[in-house]
Coordinates of C-alpha atoms and ligand atoms in Angstrom, one line a residue:
Chain A
M1 CA -15.8 -107.5 -40.5
A2 CA -15.4 -106.0 -44.0
M3 CA -11.7 -106.5 -43.5
M4 CA -11.9 -110.3 -43.7
Y5 CA -12.9 -110.3 -47.4
S6 CA -10.5 -109.7 -50.3
E7 CA -11.0 -106.6 -52.5
K8 CA -12.2 -108.9 -55.2
V9 CA -14.9 -110.4 -53.0
M10 CA -16.0 -106.9 -51.9
D11 CA -16.1 -105.8 -55.5
H12 CA -18.3 -108.7 -56.6
F13 CA -20.5 -108.2 -53.5
M14 CA -20.9 -104.5 -54.1
N15 CA -21.2 -104.8 -57.9
P16 CA -22.6 -108.2 -58.6
R17 CA -22.3 -109.3 -62.2
N18 CA -25.2 -111.0 -63.9
M19 CA -27.6 -110.5 -61.1
G20 CA -31.2 -111.0 -62.0
E21 CA -33.8 -113.3 -63.4
M22 CA -34.1 -114.8 -66.9
E23 CA -37.2 -115.5 -68.9
D24 CA -37.2 -118.7 -70.9
A25 CA -34.0 -120.0 -69.4
S26 CA -32.6 -123.3 -70.8
G27 CA -31.9 -124.4 -67.3
V28 CA -32.5 -123.2 -63.7
G29 CA -30.9 -124.6 -60.6
T30 CA -31.5 -123.7 -57.0
V31 CA -29.5 -125.0 -54.1
G32 CA -29.1 -124.4 -50.4
N33 CA -31.9 -123.6 -48.0
A34 CA -32.9 -120.7 -45.8
K35 CA -32.3 -122.7 -42.7
C36 CA -28.5 -122.6 -43.1
G37 CA -28.7 -119.2 -44.4
D38 CA -27.7 -119.5 -48.1
I39 CA -29.7 -120.0 -51.2
M40 CA -28.4 -119.7 -54.8
R41 CA -30.3 -119.8 -58.0
I42 CA -28.6 -119.9 -61.4
F43 CA -30.3 -119.4 -64.8
L44 CA -28.6 -120.6 -68.0
K45 CA -29.2 -119.7 -71.6
V46 CA -27.5 -122.4 -73.7
D47 CA -27.5 -122.2 -77.5
E48 CA -27.9 -125.1 -80.0
D49 CA -24.1 -125.8 -79.9
G50 CA -24.2 -126.3 -76.2
I51 CA -22.5 -123.0 -75.5
I52 CA -23.6 -120.9 -72.5
Q53 CA -24.7 -117.6 -74.0
D54 CA -25.9 -116.0 -70.8
V55 CA -26.1 -116.6 -67.1
K56 CA -28.1 -114.9 -64.3
F57 CA -28.1 -115.5 -60.6
K58 CA -30.1 -114.7 -57.5
T59 CA -28.6 -115.3 -54.0
F60 CA -29.9 -115.1 -50.4
G61 CA -26.8 -115.1 -48.2
C62 CA -23.7 -113.5 -46.9
G63 CA -21.2 -111.4 -48.7
A64 CA -19.2 -114.4 -49.8
A65 CA -22.3 -116.2 -51.1
V66 CA -23.1 -113.2 -53.3
A67 CA -19.6 -112.8 -54.5
T68 CA -19.1 -116.5 -55.3
S69 CA -22.3 -116.5 -57.3
S70 CA -21.3 -113.4 -59.2
M71 CA -17.8 -114.8 -60.0
A72 CA -19.2 -118.2 -60.9
T73 CA -21.6 -116.7 -63.5
E74 CA -18.7 -114.8 -65.1
M75 CA -16.6 -117.9 -65.3
I76 CA -19.1 -120.0 -67.2
I77 CA -20.4 -117.5 -69.7
G78 CA -19.0 -118.4 -73.2
K79 CA -18.1 -121.9 -72.1
T80 CA -19.6 -125.2 -73.3
V81 CA -21.8 -127.0 -70.8
Q82 CA -19.1 -129.6 -70.5
Q83 CA -16.5 -127.0 -69.7
A84 CA -18.9 -125.3 -67.2
L85 CA -19.1 -128.6 -65.3
E86 CA -15.3 -128.4 -64.8
V87 CA -15.4 -125.0 -63.1
T88 CA -14.8 -126.0 -59.5
N89 CA -15.4 -124.2 -56.3
K90 CA -11.6 -124.0 -55.9
A91 CA -11.3 -122.1 -59.2
V92 CA -14.0 -119.7 -58.1
M93 CA -12.3 -119.1 -54.8
E94 CA -8.9 -118.5 -56.5
A95 CA -10.5 -116.0 -58.9
L96 CA -11.8 -114.1 -55.8
D97 CA -8.3 -114.1 -54.2
G98 CA -9.5 -116.5 -51.6
L99 CA -12.2 -116.7 -49.0
P100 CA -12.1 -116.9 -45.2
P101 CA -12.1 -120.6 -44.1
V102 CA -15.7 -120.3 -42.6
K103 CA -16.9 -119.2 -46.0
V104 CA -15.6 -122.0 -48.2
H105 CA -19.0 -123.7 -48.2
C106 CA -20.3 -120.7 -50.1
S107 CA -18.1 -121.5 -53.0
L108 CA -19.2 -125.2 -52.9
L109 CA -22.8 -123.9 -53.1
A110 CA -21.9 -121.9 -56.2
E111 CA -20.5 -125.0 -57.8
Q112 CA -23.6 -127.0 -56.9
A113 CA -25.9 -124.3 -58.2
I114 CA -24.1 -124.5 -61.6
H115 CA -24.5 -128.2 -61.6
A116 CA -28.1 -128.0 -60.7
A117 CA -28.8 -125.6 -63.5
L118 CA -26.8 -127.8 -66.0
W119 CA -28.8 -130.8 -64.8
D120 CA -32.1 -129.0 -65.4
Y121 CA -30.9 -128.0 -68.9
A122 CA -29.7 -131.6 -69.7
K123 CA -33.0 -133.0 -68.5
K124 CA -35.2 -130.5 -70.5
N125 CA -33.1 -130.9 -73.7
N126 CA -32.4 -134.6 -73.5
V127 CA -28.7 -134.2 -73.6
T128 CA -26.0 -136.0 -71.6
I129 CA -23.3 -134.0 -69.8
E130 CA -20.4 -136.4 -69.1
G131 CA -19.8 -136.7 -65.3
L132 CA -22.8 -134.6 -64.2
E133 CA -24.5 -135.9 -61.0
P134 CA -28.1 -135.2 -60.1
P135 CA -28.4 -132.3 -57.7
V136 CA -28.8 -133.4 -54.1
D137 CA -29.3 -130.2 -52.4
D138 CA -32.2 -128.9 -54.5
I139 CA -34.5 -126.5 -52.7
E140 CA -37.6 -128.4 -53.8
E141 CA -36.6 -131.4 -51.7
I142 CA -35.8 -129.3 -48.7
V143 CA -39.0 -127.4 -48.7
G144 CA -40.7 -130.7 -48.9
D145 CA -39.3 -132.0 -45.6
E146 CA -39.5 -128.9 -43.5
E147 CA -40.0 -129.8 -39.8
Chain B
M1 CA -27.9 -86.3 -47.3
E2 CA -24.1 -86.4 -47.2
Q3 CA -22.3 -89.5 -46.2
R4 CA -22.2 -89.7 -42.4
F5 CA -20.6 -92.0 -39.8
V6 CA -23.3 -93.4 -37.5
Y7 CA -22.2 -95.7 -34.7
A8 CA -25.3 -97.7 -33.8
D9 CA -23.7 -100.7 -32.0
H10 CA -23.6 -99.5 -28.4
S11 CA -24.6 -102.9 -27.1
A12 CA -21.3 -104.2 -28.5
T13 CA -19.2 -101.5 -26.9
T14 CA -18.9 -97.8 -26.4
G15 CA -16.1 -95.2 -26.8
V16 CA -14.5 -93.8 -23.7
R17 CA -16.0 -90.4 -23.0
P18 CA -13.8 -87.3 -22.6
E19 CA -14.4 -86.9 -18.8
V20 CA -13.5 -90.5 -18.3
L21 CA -10.3 -90.3 -20.3
E22 CA -9.4 -87.1 -18.5
A23 CA -9.8 -88.8 -15.1
M24 CA -7.7 -91.8 -16.3
L25 CA -4.7 -90.0 -17.8
P26 CA -2.9 -89.1 -14.5
Y27 CA -2.8 -92.8 -13.7
L28 CA -1.3 -93.6 -17.0
K29 CA 1.3 -90.9 -16.6
E30 CA 2.6 -89.5 -13.3
E31 CA 0.5 -91.5 -10.8
Y32 CA 1.8 -94.9 -11.9
G33 CA 2.5 -96.3 -8.4
N34 CA 1.5 -99.8 -7.5
P35 CA -1.3 -99.6 -4.9
S36 CA 0.3 -102.4 -2.9
S37 CA 3.5 -100.3 -2.3
I38 CA 4.2 -98.4 0.8
Y39 CA 5.5 -95.0 -0.4
K40 CA 3.5 -91.8 -1.1
K41 CA 3.5 -92.2 -4.9
A42 CA 1.6 -95.5 -4.5
R43 CA -0.8 -94.1 -2.0
S44 CA -2.6 -92.0 -4.6
A45 CA -3.2 -95.1 -6.7
K46 CA -4.6 -96.9 -3.6
E47 CA -6.9 -94.0 -2.9
A48 CA -8.0 -93.9 -6.5
L49 CA -8.8 -97.6 -6.4
E50 CA -10.9 -97.2 -3.3
K51 CA -12.6 -94.1 -4.6
A52 CA -13.6 -96.0 -7.7
R53 CA -14.9 -98.9 -5.6
G54 CA -17.0 -96.5 -3.7
Q55 CA -18.4 -95.0 -7.0
V56 CA -19.3 -98.5 -8.2
A57 CA -20.9 -99.5 -4.9
K58 CA -23.0 -96.3 -4.8
A59 CA -24.1 -96.6 -8.4
I60 CA -25.5 -100.1 -7.8
G61 CA -26.9 -99.4 -4.3
A62 CA -24.5 -101.7 -2.5
K63 CA -24.4 -101.3 1.3
N64 CA -20.7 -101.8 1.7
T65 CA -17.9 -100.9 -0.7
T66 CA -16.2 -104.1 0.3
E67 CA -18.9 -106.0 -1.6
V68 CA -17.4 -104.8 -4.9
F69 CA -14.5 -106.7 -6.5
F70 CA -12.9 -105.4 -9.7
T71 CA -12.3 -107.9 -12.4
G72 CA -10.7 -108.0 -15.9
S73 CA -14.1 -108.0 -17.7
G74 CA -17.8 -108.8 -17.5
T75 CA -17.0 -112.3 -18.8
E76 CA -14.6 -112.8 -15.8
A77 CA -17.3 -111.6 -13.4
D78 CA -19.8 -114.1 -14.9
N79 CA -17.2 -116.9 -14.7
W80 CA -16.3 -116.1 -11.1
A81 CA -19.9 -116.0 -10.0
L82 CA -20.9 -119.3 -11.5
K83 CA -17.7 -121.3 -10.8
G84 CA -17.2 -119.8 -7.4
I85 CA -20.7 -120.5 -6.1
F86 CA -20.6 -124.0 -7.6
E87 CA -17.5 -124.7 -5.6
A88 CA -18.4 -122.9 -2.4
Y89 CA -21.9 -124.4 -2.1
A90 CA -21.1 -127.9 -3.3
N91 CA -22.2 -129.3 0.1
K92 CA -25.7 -127.9 -0.5
G93 CA -26.2 -129.1 -4.1
N94 CA -25.0 -128.9 -7.7
H95 CA -28.0 -127.5 -9.5
I96 CA -27.8 -124.1 -11.3
I97 CA -30.7 -122.5 -13.1
T98 CA -30.2 -120.0 -15.9
T99 CA -32.0 -119.0 -19.1
A100 CA -31.7 -120.0 -22.8
V101 CA -30.9 -116.3 -23.7
E102 CA -27.9 -115.6 -21.6
H103 CA -24.6 -114.2 -23.0
H104 CA -22.0 -116.8 -23.9
A105 CA -20.0 -115.8 -20.8
I106 CA -22.8 -117.5 -18.8
L107 CA -23.8 -120.2 -21.3
H108 CA -20.4 -121.6 -22.0
T109 CA -19.4 -121.5 -18.3
C110 CA -22.5 -123.5 -17.5
D111 CA -21.6 -125.9 -20.3
Y112 CA -18.2 -126.3 -18.8
L113 CA -19.6 -126.8 -15.3
E114 CA -22.0 -129.4 -16.6
K115 CA -19.6 -131.4 -18.8
V116 CA -16.4 -131.2 -16.7
R117 CA -17.5 -130.5 -13.1
G118 CA -20.7 -132.5 -12.9
A119 CA -23.2 -129.6 -12.4
K120 CA -26.8 -129.9 -13.3
I121 CA -28.0 -127.0 -15.3
T122 CA -31.5 -125.9 -16.1
Y123 CA -32.0 -123.5 -19.0
L124 CA -35.3 -121.7 -18.5
P125 CA -37.3 -121.0 -21.7
V126 CA -38.4 -117.4 -22.5
D127 CA -41.5 -116.1 -24.1
A128 CA -41.8 -114.7 -27.6
E129 CA -40.5 -111.3 -26.4
G130 CA -37.6 -112.8 -24.5
F131 CA -38.9 -112.6 -20.9
V132 CA -38.0 -115.4 -18.6
K133 CA -40.9 -117.6 -17.7
L134 CA -41.4 -117.0 -13.9
D135 CA -43.6 -120.1 -13.4
E136 CA -40.9 -122.2 -15.0
L137 CA -38.4 -120.6 -12.6
E138 CA -40.5 -121.4 -9.6
K139 CA -41.0 -125.0 -10.8
S140 CA -37.3 -125.6 -11.5
I141 CA -36.0 -124.8 -8.1
T142 CA -35.2 -127.9 -6.0
D143 CA -33.4 -128.7 -2.8
E144 CA -30.3 -129.1 -4.8
T145 CA -30.4 -125.6 -6.4
I146 CA -27.6 -123.4 -5.3
L147 CA -27.8 -120.5 -7.8
V148 CA -30.1 -118.8 -10.2
S149 CA -28.3 -116.7 -12.8
I150 CA -30.4 -114.4 -15.0
I151 CA -29.6 -111.7 -17.5
A152 CA -31.0 -108.3 -16.4
A153 CA -31.3 -106.9 -19.9
N154 CA -30.7 -108.9 -23.1
N155 CA -27.8 -107.8 -25.3
E156 CA -29.4 -109.0 -28.5
I157 CA -33.0 -108.1 -28.2
G158 CA -33.1 -105.6 -25.4
T159 CA -35.6 -107.4 -23.1
I160 CA -35.6 -106.2 -19.5
N161 CA -36.4 -109.0 -17.1
P162 CA -38.5 -108.5 -14.0
I163 CA -35.7 -108.7 -11.5
E164 CA -37.7 -108.0 -8.3
E165 CA -40.1 -110.8 -9.1
I166 CA -37.2 -113.2 -9.9
S167 CA -35.5 -112.2 -6.7
R168 CA -38.7 -112.8 -4.6
I169 CA -39.0 -116.3 -6.0
C170 CA -35.4 -117.1 -5.4
H171 CA -35.4 -115.8 -1.8
E172 CA -38.6 -117.5 -0.9
K173 CA -36.8 -120.7 -1.7
G174 CA -33.5 -119.7 -0.2
V175 CA -31.5 -119.7 -3.4
L176 CA -28.8 -117.2 -4.3
L177 CA -29.4 -114.9 -7.3
H178 CA -26.8 -113.8 -9.7
I179 CA -27.7 -111.1 -12.2
D180 CA -25.7 -110.4 -15.4
A181 CA -26.2 -106.6 -15.5
V182 CA -23.6 -105.9 -18.2
Q183 CA -26.2 -104.4 -20.6
A184 CA -28.3 -102.9 -17.8
I185 CA -25.9 -100.6 -16.0
G186 CA -26.4 -97.0 -16.9
N187 CA -29.5 -97.8 -19.0
I188 CA -32.0 -98.9 -16.4
P189 CA -32.0 -98.5 -12.6
I190 CA -30.2 -101.2 -10.7
D191 CA -30.2 -101.4 -6.9
V192 CA -28.8 -104.6 -5.4
E193 CA -30.4 -103.9 -2.0
A194 CA -33.8 -102.9 -3.2
M195 CA -33.9 -105.6 -5.8
G196 CA -32.4 -108.3 -3.6
I197 CA -29.5 -109.3 -5.8
D198 CA -26.8 -111.5 -4.3
L199 CA -24.2 -111.3 -7.1
L200 CA -24.0 -108.8 -10.0
S201 CA -21.7 -108.7 -13.0
I202 CA -20.7 -105.4 -14.6
S203 CA -18.5 -104.5 -17.6
A204 CA -17.1 -101.0 -17.9
H205 CA -16.8 -100.7 -21.7
K206 CA -20.6 -100.8 -22.1
F207 CA -20.9 -97.4 -20.3
Y208 CA -18.2 -95.3 -22.0
A209 CA -15.2 -96.6 -19.9
P210 CA -12.4 -98.7 -21.3
K211 CA -12.5 -102.4 -22.3
G212 CA -10.9 -105.0 -20.1
V213 CA -12.3 -103.9 -16.8
G214 CA -15.4 -105.1 -14.9
A215 CA -16.6 -105.8 -11.4
L216 CA -18.5 -108.5 -9.5
Y217 CA -20.7 -107.4 -6.6
V218 CA -20.9 -110.1 -3.9
R219 CA -23.4 -109.5 -1.1
K220 CA -21.8 -109.7 2.4
G221 CA -22.2 -113.2 3.8
V222 CA -22.2 -114.9 0.4
R223 CA -19.3 -117.4 0.3
L224 CA -17.2 -116.9 -2.8
P225 CA -13.7 -118.5 -3.1
S226 CA -10.7 -116.8 -4.6
F227 CA -10.8 -116.8 -8.4
I228 CA -7.3 -115.8 -9.3
H229 CA -4.6 -116.9 -6.9
G230 CA -1.5 -114.8 -6.2
G231 CA -1.1 -111.6 -4.2
D232 CA -3.3 -110.0 -1.7
Q233 CA -5.3 -107.7 -4.1
E234 CA -9.0 -107.5 -3.9
R235 CA -9.0 -108.9 -0.4
K236 CA -7.1 -112.0 -1.7
K237 CA -10.0 -113.0 -3.9
R238 CA -8.8 -111.7 -7.2
A239 CA -5.0 -111.4 -7.3
A240 CA -3.1 -109.3 -9.9
T241 CA -1.9 -105.8 -9.8
E242 CA -4.9 -103.7 -10.3
N243 CA -5.7 -102.0 -13.6
I244 CA -5.8 -98.6 -11.9
P245 CA -6.4 -96.4 -15.0
G246 CA -9.2 -98.7 -16.1
I247 CA -10.7 -98.9 -12.7
V248 CA -10.6 -95.1 -12.2
G249 CA -12.3 -94.8 -15.6
M250 CA -14.9 -97.3 -14.6
G251 CA -15.7 -95.4 -11.4
V252 CA -16.1 -92.0 -13.1
A253 CA -18.1 -93.5 -16.0
I254 CA -20.5 -95.5 -13.8
E255 CA -21.2 -92.4 -11.7
L256 CA -21.8 -90.2 -14.8
A257 CA -23.9 -93.0 -16.4
V258 CA -26.2 -93.4 -13.4
N259 CA -26.5 -89.7 -12.6
E260 CA -27.4 -88.9 -16.2
M261 CA -29.6 -91.9 -16.9
E262 CA -33.0 -90.3 -16.3
E263 CA -32.2 -87.2 -18.3
R264 CA -30.6 -89.1 -21.2
N265 CA -33.4 -91.6 -21.4
K266 CA -35.8 -88.7 -22.0
T267 CA -34.3 -88.3 -25.4
L268 CA -32.9 -91.8 -26.1
I269 CA -36.2 -93.7 -25.6
P270 CA -38.1 -91.4 -28.0
L271 CA -35.2 -91.7 -30.5
R272 CA -35.4 -95.5 -30.3
D273 CA -39.2 -95.5 -30.7
R274 CA -38.9 -93.2 -33.7
L275 CA -36.5 -95.6 -35.4
I276 CA -38.8 -98.5 -34.6
R277 CA -41.8 -96.7 -35.9
E278 CA -40.2 -95.5 -39.1
I279 CA -38.7 -99.0 -39.9
E280 CA -42.2 -100.4 -39.5
E281 CA -43.7 -97.8 -41.7
K282 CA -41.1 -97.9 -44.5
I283 CA -40.0 -101.5 -44.7
P284 CA -42.5 -104.2 -45.4
F285 CA -42.0 -107.7 -44.0
A286 CA -40.1 -106.4 -41.0
K287 CA -40.6 -107.8 -37.5
L288 CA -39.5 -106.1 -34.3
N289 CA -37.7 -108.6 -32.1
G290 CA -38.1 -108.2 -28.3
P291 CA -40.8 -106.1 -26.5
R292 CA -41.9 -102.5 -27.1
E293 CA -42.0 -101.7 -23.5
K294 CA -39.5 -103.0 -20.9
R295 CA -36.8 -102.7 -23.6
L296 CA -33.3 -101.2 -23.3
P297 CA -33.5 -97.5 -24.0
G298 CA -31.4 -97.4 -27.2
H299 CA -32.1 -100.9 -28.4
V300 CA -33.7 -101.8 -31.8
N301 CA -33.7 -105.3 -33.3
F302 CA -35.6 -106.2 -36.5
S303 CA -35.8 -109.3 -38.7
F304 CA -36.2 -108.5 -42.4
E305 CA -37.7 -111.4 -44.3
F306 CA -36.0 -112.7 -47.5
I307 CA -32.6 -111.3 -46.8
E308 CA -29.5 -112.3 -44.8
G309 CA -27.9 -110.2 -42.0
E310 CA -24.2 -110.2 -43.0
S311 CA -24.9 -108.8 -46.4
L312 CA -27.0 -106.1 -44.7
L313 CA -24.2 -105.2 -42.3
L314 CA -21.7 -105.0 -45.2
L315 CA -23.9 -102.6 -47.1
L316 CA -24.6 -100.5 -44.0
D317 CA -20.9 -100.4 -43.3
M318 CA -20.3 -99.1 -46.8
A319 CA -22.8 -96.3 -46.0
G320 CA -21.0 -95.5 -42.8
I321 CA -23.4 -97.2 -40.4
C322 CA -22.1 -99.6 -37.7
A323 CA -24.6 -102.3 -36.7
S324 CA -24.7 -106.0 -35.9
S325 CA -26.8 -109.1 -36.7
G326 CA -27.7 -112.5 -35.2
S327 CA -27.3 -114.2 -38.6
A328 CA -25.3 -117.4 -38.7
C329 CA -22.7 -115.8 -41.0
T330 CA -21.9 -113.3 -38.2
S331 CA -21.9 -115.9 -35.5
G332 CA -19.4 -118.1 -37.2
S333 CA -21.6 -121.1 -37.1
L334 CA -24.4 -122.5 -39.2
D335 CA -27.1 -121.6 -36.7
P336 CA -28.3 -118.1 -36.1
S337 CA -28.2 -116.6 -32.7
H338 CA -29.4 -118.7 -29.8
V339 CA -31.4 -115.8 -28.5
L340 CA -33.4 -115.4 -31.7
M341 CA -34.0 -119.2 -31.8
A342 CA -35.1 -119.1 -28.1
I343 CA -37.8 -116.5 -28.9
G344 CA -39.1 -118.9 -31.5
L345 CA -38.0 -117.2 -34.7
P346 CA -37.8 -119.6 -37.7
H347 CA -34.3 -119.8 -39.1
E348 CA -35.3 -118.0 -42.3
I349 CA -36.0 -114.7 -40.5
A350 CA -33.5 -115.1 -37.7
H351 CA -30.8 -115.0 -40.5
G352 CA -32.2 -111.6 -41.5
S353 CA -31.9 -109.9 -38.2
L354 CA -30.4 -106.4 -37.6
R355 CA -29.5 -104.9 -34.3
L356 CA -29.2 -101.1 -34.1
T357 CA -28.3 -99.9 -30.6
L358 CA -28.3 -96.2 -30.1
G359 CA -26.3 -94.4 -27.4
R360 CA -25.6 -91.0 -25.8
E361 CA -24.0 -89.4 -28.9
N362 CA -26.7 -90.4 -31.4
T363 CA -29.0 -87.6 -32.8
E364 CA -32.2 -87.2 -34.7
E365 CA -30.0 -86.6 -37.8
D366 CA -28.4 -90.1 -37.2
V367 CA -31.9 -91.6 -37.3
D368 CA -32.7 -89.6 -40.4
Y369 CA -29.6 -91.0 -42.0
I370 CA -30.3 -94.6 -41.0
M371 CA -33.8 -94.2 -42.5
E372 CA -32.4 -92.8 -45.7
K373 CA -30.0 -95.7 -46.2
L374 CA -31.6 -98.7 -44.7
P375 CA -34.8 -99.1 -46.8
P376 CA -33.0 -99.0 -50.2
I377 CA -30.4 -101.4 -48.9
V378 CA -33.1 -103.9 -47.8
E379 CA -34.8 -103.4 -51.1
R380 CA -31.5 -104.0 -53.0
L381 CA -30.9 -107.3 -51.1
R382 CA -34.5 -108.4 -51.8
E383 CA -34.0 -107.7 -55.5
M384 CA -31.1 -110.1 -55.3
S385 CA -32.9 -112.8 -53.2
P386 CA -34.4 -115.9 -54.7
L387 CA -36.7 -116.2 -51.7
Y388 CA -38.2 -112.8 -52.6
E389 CA -38.5 -113.8 -56.2
D390 CA -40.5 -116.8 -55.2
F391 CA -42.7 -114.6 -53.0
V392 CA -43.3 -112.0 -55.8
N393 CA -44.1 -114.8 -58.2
G394 CA -46.7 -116.1 -55.7
N395 CA -44.9 -119.4 -55.0
V396 CA -44.4 -118.9 -51.3
Q397 CA -46.2 -117.1 -48.4
P398 CA -44.3 -114.7 -46.3
I399 CA -43.6 -115.6 -42.7
I400 CA -43.8 -112.0 -41.6
M401 CA -47.2 -110.6 -42.6
K402 CA -47.3 -107.3 -44.5
K403 CA -48.3 -104.3 -42.3
Ligands
PLP501 C1 -25.0 -109.6 -21.2 C2 -23.5 -109.6 -21.3 N1 -22.8 -110.3 -20.4 C3 -21.4 -110.4 -20.5 C4 -20.7 -109.7 -21.5 C5 -19.2 -109.8 -21.5 O1 -18.6 -108.6 -21.0 P1 -17.1 -108.3 -21.4 O2 -17.1 -107.9 -22.9 O3 -16.6 -107.2 -20.5 O4 -16.3 -109.6 -21.2 C6 -21.4 -109.0 -22.4 C7 -20.7 -108.3 -23.5 O5 -21.0 -108.3 -24.7 C8 -22.8 -108.9 -22.4 O6 -23.5 -108.2 -23.2

């Protein structure tokens, strides 16, 4: 099974970058739910100029979910919040040298997790990020409508 | 401890044991004759085929060797039993009863029979340990019922069903009983006569013989049409030139497995119970899936809350430990295993399941090694898990209570 992942994916899975929590984060976003087997949480530290100084993540999920979260955090550190919004799941996948087709949804989740964290930051700081949609897949909502 | 290699996935498959390979080799080399041919060279192949049939018949307690038909796999045996009985007993009815925890070889065949061939299928529920509910079985049988097909021992959670009781219920109502004994053979006693089994599926690669060979036992008097049409092999019921080396291997392996079973289980069962006990002692929020008794001898299955199975398997693989999981990520769909769902596990903890199945070559040192590696791996994944963070911060209650 290990064979279906690229070396980059395995590297990010075995040595995840920026894994952990963050106190006084400027924005936190959690997406996915335990039912479908993936949850990602992204913490952002954004400075006054709107530049992302630090990112941390926590992920419950498969190897691809961990690797995409890890790669996504690396790709948005140092970017402005506006630039971070433009980091797509495709870009994350490419940076990982691809994902098996059944794992593409993991990269989408990583993109959504970034968006959810940006949304939280924007809301708390009263800033507008051009083109940012409210998160739909927030865990709070899903916990709320558990069967 | 140094890095080891520990194969703990014997329910998935086993390696061919040396005695079995030894017995097979002549039939891959000099004794390559086609058993259907007339000359002397072919006669040894024919004799080997019939000897193996005798070994299989004896191992399962069949009265007649002619009741054993070799197939290309356990999956084929399951397909043949269900599709064949459905066809042969169409005049009696179209209702088949099975369980919610069968292997896909049964479930997907039933699905096909239902959607394409107009069968009525009842999927019996199981209890929290995976045992089929006998009262439900009794209630489900109607005048239309032609077959009950039930797994002897579950491949995912190791539950051993009460076959004698199932058989008594079926025969009181005059319904045929098929047993998928793929996981059971060589692990628990199976006797088709004593247990009253009408059809039985076997797969060689689960008991240290090669892959791609299996058998279907069909009690004398049960009508079963030909499954593969062609030549006269297997009394015209399953055409194709026989896989002689595989069949020879299967014969030797089943004899060894059944003869050694009692002795082997004297060490394998305590080894399994030690692994279960130590996991429960050392890893919090772990739940044993399946029963403690009436469980396959080497079979361990746990759910670990807050983590996901595929990640667990990848890290175990890095440590040299081969295992499997019922998480969605390993099933290739969004849902975790149907077996874990059927025993009532919530999705959250079904995703975090780990199956470790020990076999004849595993040792106490292997269990030491698993217990050295597994707890820190679970810990590491929990450190990474937002669900665990929520729990530590007091935001959510665990589903599995701390021991
Ligand atoms: C219970 C059960 N039935 C059937 C099969 C299928 O056997 P085979 O791999 O020989 O097709 C398996 C194998 O995993 C099994 O565990």
